[in-house]
CSV table of C-alpha atoms and ligand atoms in Angstrom, one decimal:
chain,number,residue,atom,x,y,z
A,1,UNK,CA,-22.3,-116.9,23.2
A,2,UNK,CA,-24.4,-118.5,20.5
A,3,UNK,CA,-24.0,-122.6,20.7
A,4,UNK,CA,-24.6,-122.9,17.3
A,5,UNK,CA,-21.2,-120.8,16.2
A,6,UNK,CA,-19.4,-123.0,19.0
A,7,UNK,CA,-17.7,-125.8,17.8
A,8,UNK,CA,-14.2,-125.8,19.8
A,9,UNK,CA,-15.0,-124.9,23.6
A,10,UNK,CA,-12.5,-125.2,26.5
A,11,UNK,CA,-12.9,-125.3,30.0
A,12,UNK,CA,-10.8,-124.3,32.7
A,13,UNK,CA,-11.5,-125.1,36.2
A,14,UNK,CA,-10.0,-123.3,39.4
A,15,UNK,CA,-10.3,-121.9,42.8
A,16,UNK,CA,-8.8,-118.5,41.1
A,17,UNK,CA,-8.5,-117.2,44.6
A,18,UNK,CA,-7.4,-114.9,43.6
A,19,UNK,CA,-7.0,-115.2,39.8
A,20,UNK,CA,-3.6,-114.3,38.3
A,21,UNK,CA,-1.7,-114.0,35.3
A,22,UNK,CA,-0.9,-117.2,35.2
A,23,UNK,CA,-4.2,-117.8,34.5
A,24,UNK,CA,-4.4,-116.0,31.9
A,25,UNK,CA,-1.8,-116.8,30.5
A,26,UNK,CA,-2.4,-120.3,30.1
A,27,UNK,CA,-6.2,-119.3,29.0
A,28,UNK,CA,-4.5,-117.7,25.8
A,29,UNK,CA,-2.2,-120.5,24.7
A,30,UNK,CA,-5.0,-122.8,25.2
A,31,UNK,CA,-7.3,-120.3,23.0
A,32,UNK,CA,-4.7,-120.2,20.7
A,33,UNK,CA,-3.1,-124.3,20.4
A,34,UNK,CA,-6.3,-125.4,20.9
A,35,UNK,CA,-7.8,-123.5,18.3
A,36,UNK,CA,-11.1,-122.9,20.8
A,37,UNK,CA,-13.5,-120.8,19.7
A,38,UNK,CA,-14.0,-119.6,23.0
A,39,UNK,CA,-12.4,-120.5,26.7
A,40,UNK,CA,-15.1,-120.3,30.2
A,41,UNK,CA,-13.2,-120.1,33.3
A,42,UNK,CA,-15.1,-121.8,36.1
A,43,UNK,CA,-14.2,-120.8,39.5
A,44,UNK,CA,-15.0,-123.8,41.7
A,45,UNK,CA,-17.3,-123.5,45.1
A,46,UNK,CA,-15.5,-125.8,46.7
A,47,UNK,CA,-12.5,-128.0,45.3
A,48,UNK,CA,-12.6,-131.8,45.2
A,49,UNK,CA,-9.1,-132.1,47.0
A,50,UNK,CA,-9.3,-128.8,48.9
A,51,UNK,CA,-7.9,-130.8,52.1
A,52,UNK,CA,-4.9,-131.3,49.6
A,53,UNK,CA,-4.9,-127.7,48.5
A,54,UNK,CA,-5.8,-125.7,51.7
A,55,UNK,CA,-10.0,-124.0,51.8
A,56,UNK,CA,-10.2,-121.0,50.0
A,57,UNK,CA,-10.0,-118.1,51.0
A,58,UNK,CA,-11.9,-115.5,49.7
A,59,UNK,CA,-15.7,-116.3,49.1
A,60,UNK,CA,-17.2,-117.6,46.1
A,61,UNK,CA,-18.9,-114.8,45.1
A,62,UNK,CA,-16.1,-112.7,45.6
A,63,UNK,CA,-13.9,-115.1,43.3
A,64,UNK,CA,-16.7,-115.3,40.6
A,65,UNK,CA,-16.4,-111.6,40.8
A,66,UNK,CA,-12.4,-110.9,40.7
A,67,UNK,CA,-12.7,-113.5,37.9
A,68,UNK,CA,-15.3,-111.9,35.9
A,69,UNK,CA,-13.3,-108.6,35.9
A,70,UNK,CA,-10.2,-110.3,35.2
A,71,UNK,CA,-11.5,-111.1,31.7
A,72,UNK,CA,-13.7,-108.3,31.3
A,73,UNK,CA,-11.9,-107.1,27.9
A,74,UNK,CA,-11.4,-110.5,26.5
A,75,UNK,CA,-14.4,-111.6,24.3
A,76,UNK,CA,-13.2,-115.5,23.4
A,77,UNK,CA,-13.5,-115.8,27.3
A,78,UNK,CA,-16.2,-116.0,29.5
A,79,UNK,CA,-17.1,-116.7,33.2
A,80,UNK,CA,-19.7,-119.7,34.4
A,81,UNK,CA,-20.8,-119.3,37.8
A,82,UNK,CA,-22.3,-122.7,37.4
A,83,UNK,CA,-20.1,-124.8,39.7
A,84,UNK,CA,-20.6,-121.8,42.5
A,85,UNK,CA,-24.7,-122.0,42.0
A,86,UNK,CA,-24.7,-126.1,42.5
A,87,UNK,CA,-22.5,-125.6,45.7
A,88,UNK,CA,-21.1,-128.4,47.2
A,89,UNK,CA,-17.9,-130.0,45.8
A,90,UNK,CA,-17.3,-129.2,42.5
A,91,UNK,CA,-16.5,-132.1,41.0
A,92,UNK,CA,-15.6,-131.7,37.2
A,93,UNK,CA,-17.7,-134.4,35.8
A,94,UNK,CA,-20.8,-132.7,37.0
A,95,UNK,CA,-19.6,-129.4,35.3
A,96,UNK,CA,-19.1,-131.5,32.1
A,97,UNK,CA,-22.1,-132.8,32.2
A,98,UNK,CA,-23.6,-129.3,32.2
A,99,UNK,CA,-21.5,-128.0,29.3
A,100,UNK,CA,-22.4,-131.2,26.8
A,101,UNK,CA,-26.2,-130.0,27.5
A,102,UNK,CA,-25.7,-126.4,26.4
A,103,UNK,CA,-23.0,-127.4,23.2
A,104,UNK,CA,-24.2,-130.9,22.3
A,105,UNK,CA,-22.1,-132.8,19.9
A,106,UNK,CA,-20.7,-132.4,17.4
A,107,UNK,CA,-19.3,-129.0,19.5
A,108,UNK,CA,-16.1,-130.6,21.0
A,109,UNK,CA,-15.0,-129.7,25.0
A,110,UNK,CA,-11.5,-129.5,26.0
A,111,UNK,CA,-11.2,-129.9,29.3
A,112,UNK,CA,-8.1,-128.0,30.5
A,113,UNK,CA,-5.5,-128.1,33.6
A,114,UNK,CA,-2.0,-127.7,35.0
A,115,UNK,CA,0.1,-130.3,35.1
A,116,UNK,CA,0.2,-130.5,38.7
A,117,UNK,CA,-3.5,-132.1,38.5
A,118,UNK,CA,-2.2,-134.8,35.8
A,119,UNK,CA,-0.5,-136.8,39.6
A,120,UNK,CA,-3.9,-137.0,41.1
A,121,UNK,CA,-6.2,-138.5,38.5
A,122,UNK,CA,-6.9,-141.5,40.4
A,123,UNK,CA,-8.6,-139.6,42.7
A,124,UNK,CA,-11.2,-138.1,40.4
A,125,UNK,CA,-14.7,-138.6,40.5
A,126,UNK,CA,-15.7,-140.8,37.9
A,127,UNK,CA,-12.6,-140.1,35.8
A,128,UNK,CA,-13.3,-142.6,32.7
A,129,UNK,CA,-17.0,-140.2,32.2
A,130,UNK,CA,-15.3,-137.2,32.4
A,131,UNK,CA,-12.8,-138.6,29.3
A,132,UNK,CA,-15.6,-139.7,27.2
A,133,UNK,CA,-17.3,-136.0,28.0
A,134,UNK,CA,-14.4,-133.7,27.0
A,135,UNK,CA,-11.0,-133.5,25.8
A,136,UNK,CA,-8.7,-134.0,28.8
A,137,UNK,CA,-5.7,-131.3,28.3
A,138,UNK,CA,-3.1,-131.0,30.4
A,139,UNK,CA,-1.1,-128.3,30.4
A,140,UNK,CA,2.5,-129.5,30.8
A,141,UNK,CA,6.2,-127.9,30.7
A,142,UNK,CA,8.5,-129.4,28.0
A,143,UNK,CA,9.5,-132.3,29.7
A,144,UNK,CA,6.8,-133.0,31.7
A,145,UNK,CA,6.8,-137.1,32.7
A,146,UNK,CA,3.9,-138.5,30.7
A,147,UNK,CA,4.2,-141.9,31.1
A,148,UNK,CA,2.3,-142.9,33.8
A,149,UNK,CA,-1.0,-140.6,32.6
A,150,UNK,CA,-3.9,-142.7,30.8
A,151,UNK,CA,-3.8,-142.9,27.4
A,152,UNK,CA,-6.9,-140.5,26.8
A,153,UNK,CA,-4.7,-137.5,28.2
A,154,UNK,CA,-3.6,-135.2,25.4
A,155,UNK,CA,-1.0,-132.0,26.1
A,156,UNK,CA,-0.4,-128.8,25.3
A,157,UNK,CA,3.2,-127.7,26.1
A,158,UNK,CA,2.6,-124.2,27.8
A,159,UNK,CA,5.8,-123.1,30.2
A,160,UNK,CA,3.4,-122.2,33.5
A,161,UNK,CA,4.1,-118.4,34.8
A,162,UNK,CA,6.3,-118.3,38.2
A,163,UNK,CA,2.9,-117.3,39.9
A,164,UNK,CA,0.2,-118.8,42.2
A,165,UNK,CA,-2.2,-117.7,43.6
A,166,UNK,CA,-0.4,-118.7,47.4
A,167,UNK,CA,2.0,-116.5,46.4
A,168,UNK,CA,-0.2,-113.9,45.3
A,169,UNK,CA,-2.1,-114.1,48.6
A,170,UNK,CA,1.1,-114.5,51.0
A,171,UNK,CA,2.0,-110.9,49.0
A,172,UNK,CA,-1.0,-109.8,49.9
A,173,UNK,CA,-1.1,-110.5,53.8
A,174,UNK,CA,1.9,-109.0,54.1
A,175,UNK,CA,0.7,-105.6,52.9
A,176,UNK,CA,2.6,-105.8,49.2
A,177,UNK,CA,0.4,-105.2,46.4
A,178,UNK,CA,1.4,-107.8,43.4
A,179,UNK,CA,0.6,-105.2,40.5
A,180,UNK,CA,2.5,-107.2,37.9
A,181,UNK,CA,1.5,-110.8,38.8
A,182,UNK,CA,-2.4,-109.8,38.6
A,183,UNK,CA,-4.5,-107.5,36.6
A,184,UNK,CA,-5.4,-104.3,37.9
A,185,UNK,CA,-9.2,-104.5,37.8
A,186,UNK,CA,-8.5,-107.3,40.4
A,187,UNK,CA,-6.7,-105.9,42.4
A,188,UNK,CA,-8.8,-102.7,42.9
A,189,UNK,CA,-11.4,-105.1,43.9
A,190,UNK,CA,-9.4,-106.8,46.5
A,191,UNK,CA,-8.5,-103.5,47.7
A,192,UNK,CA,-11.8,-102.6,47.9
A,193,UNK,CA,-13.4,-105.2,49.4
A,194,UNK,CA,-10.2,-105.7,52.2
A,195,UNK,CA,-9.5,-108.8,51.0
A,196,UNK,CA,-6.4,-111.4,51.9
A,197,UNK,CA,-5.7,-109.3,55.0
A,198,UNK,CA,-3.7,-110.4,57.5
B,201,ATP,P1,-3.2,-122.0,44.7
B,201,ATP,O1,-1.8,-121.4,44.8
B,201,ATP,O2,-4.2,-121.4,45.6
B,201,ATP,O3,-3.1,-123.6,44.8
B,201,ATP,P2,-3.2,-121.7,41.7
B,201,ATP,O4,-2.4,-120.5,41.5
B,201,ATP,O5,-2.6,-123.1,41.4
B,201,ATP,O6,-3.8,-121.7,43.2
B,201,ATP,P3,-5.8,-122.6,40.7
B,201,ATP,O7,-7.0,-121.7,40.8
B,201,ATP,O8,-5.7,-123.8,41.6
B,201,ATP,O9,-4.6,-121.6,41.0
B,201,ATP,O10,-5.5,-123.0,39.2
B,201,ATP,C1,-6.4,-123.2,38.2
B,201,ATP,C2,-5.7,-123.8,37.0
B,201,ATP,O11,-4.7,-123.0,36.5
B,201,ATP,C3,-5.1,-125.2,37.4
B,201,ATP,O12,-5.3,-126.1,36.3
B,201,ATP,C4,-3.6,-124.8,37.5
B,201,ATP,O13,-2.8,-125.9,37.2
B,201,ATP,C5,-3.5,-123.7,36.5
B,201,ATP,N1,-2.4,-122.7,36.9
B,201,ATP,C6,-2.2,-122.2,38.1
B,201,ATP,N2,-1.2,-121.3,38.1
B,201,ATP,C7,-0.7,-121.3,36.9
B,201,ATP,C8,0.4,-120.7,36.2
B,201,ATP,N3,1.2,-119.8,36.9
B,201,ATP,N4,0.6,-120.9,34.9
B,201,ATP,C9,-0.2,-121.7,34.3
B,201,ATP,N5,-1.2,-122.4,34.8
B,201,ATP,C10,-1.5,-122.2,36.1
């Protein structure tokens, strides 16, 4: 991707263990409503609140993988393995920072994530930098309580998919193969590779 072309880039942040159509799903309205140029999906190495959200499951390699081929026939989306090279906690105003070096202003970042995030802001590292680096976009059902959110928060209304990746995995451990909920590249990879087993 050439920066120079790239004025409108989002950035949406995951454990995509696995990733799902959801996902997807929410990458294209966000492509679209955002008007992006283009949309990098970074697959975290380890989540700030993973004590909230469980550990991961599958490795970091393998979810940088499952993600790449997710989006493998999608050029406005690419994969940054950037967050799984710095290792550690991946906290999103490090990742930020990284973008703004390789689009400086005036390219615009839009930060994007589910609703369910919007609760925990308080508990973000360095929260106020990571407004002034990006767009923060939450992706919220019509609805959606907004009142308590900072005033920097801006929406897109974006009905989420029934699907997560617990459920994908809980499907998976119990031997069912979740064609529709994930694409099929994916999950010839997780077949290959034994993954979510019991
Ligand atoms: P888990 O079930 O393991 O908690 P998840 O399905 O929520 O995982 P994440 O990788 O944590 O997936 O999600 C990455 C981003 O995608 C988050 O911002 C999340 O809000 C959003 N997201 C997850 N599932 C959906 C969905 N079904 N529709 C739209 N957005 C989703």
């Amino acid at each position: 991707m050439n920066p120079e072309y790239s004025k409108r880039i989002g950035i949406l942040g995951g454990t995509f263990d696995p990733i799902h159509e959801g996902h997807l799903a929410l990458s294209q309205a966000a492509l679209a409503r955002l008007r992006l140029d283009c949309l990098i999906l970074v697959p975290a190495f380890r989540h700030p609140l993973e004590q909230k959200q469980g550990a991961t499951v599958a490795s970091a390699e393998a979810r940088l993988e499952m993600t790449r081929l997710a989006v493998a026939d999608k050029p406005q989306i690419e994969v940054s393995d950037c967050e799984v090279k710095r290792e550690g906690i991946s906290y999103t105003v490090d990742t930020l920072r990284f973008f703004r070096k390789r689009f400086p202003k005036p390219a615009e970042l839009f930060f994007i994530t589910g609703g369910d995030w919007g609760k925990s802001l308080d508990q973000w590292k360095d929260i106020n930098a990571v407004f002034s680096l990006a767009h923060f976009v939450i992706a919220k059902r019509p609805g959606f309580d907004t009142q308590h959110l900072p005033p920097q928060v801006e929406f897109l209304d974006f009905v989420p998919l029934a699907i997560s990746s617990t459920q994908v995995r809980g499907q998976l451990q119990q031997g069912i193969f979740p064609q529709p909920l994930i694409p099929g590249r994916v999950l010839t990879y997780i077949r290959e590779h034994r993954l979510y087993r019991p």
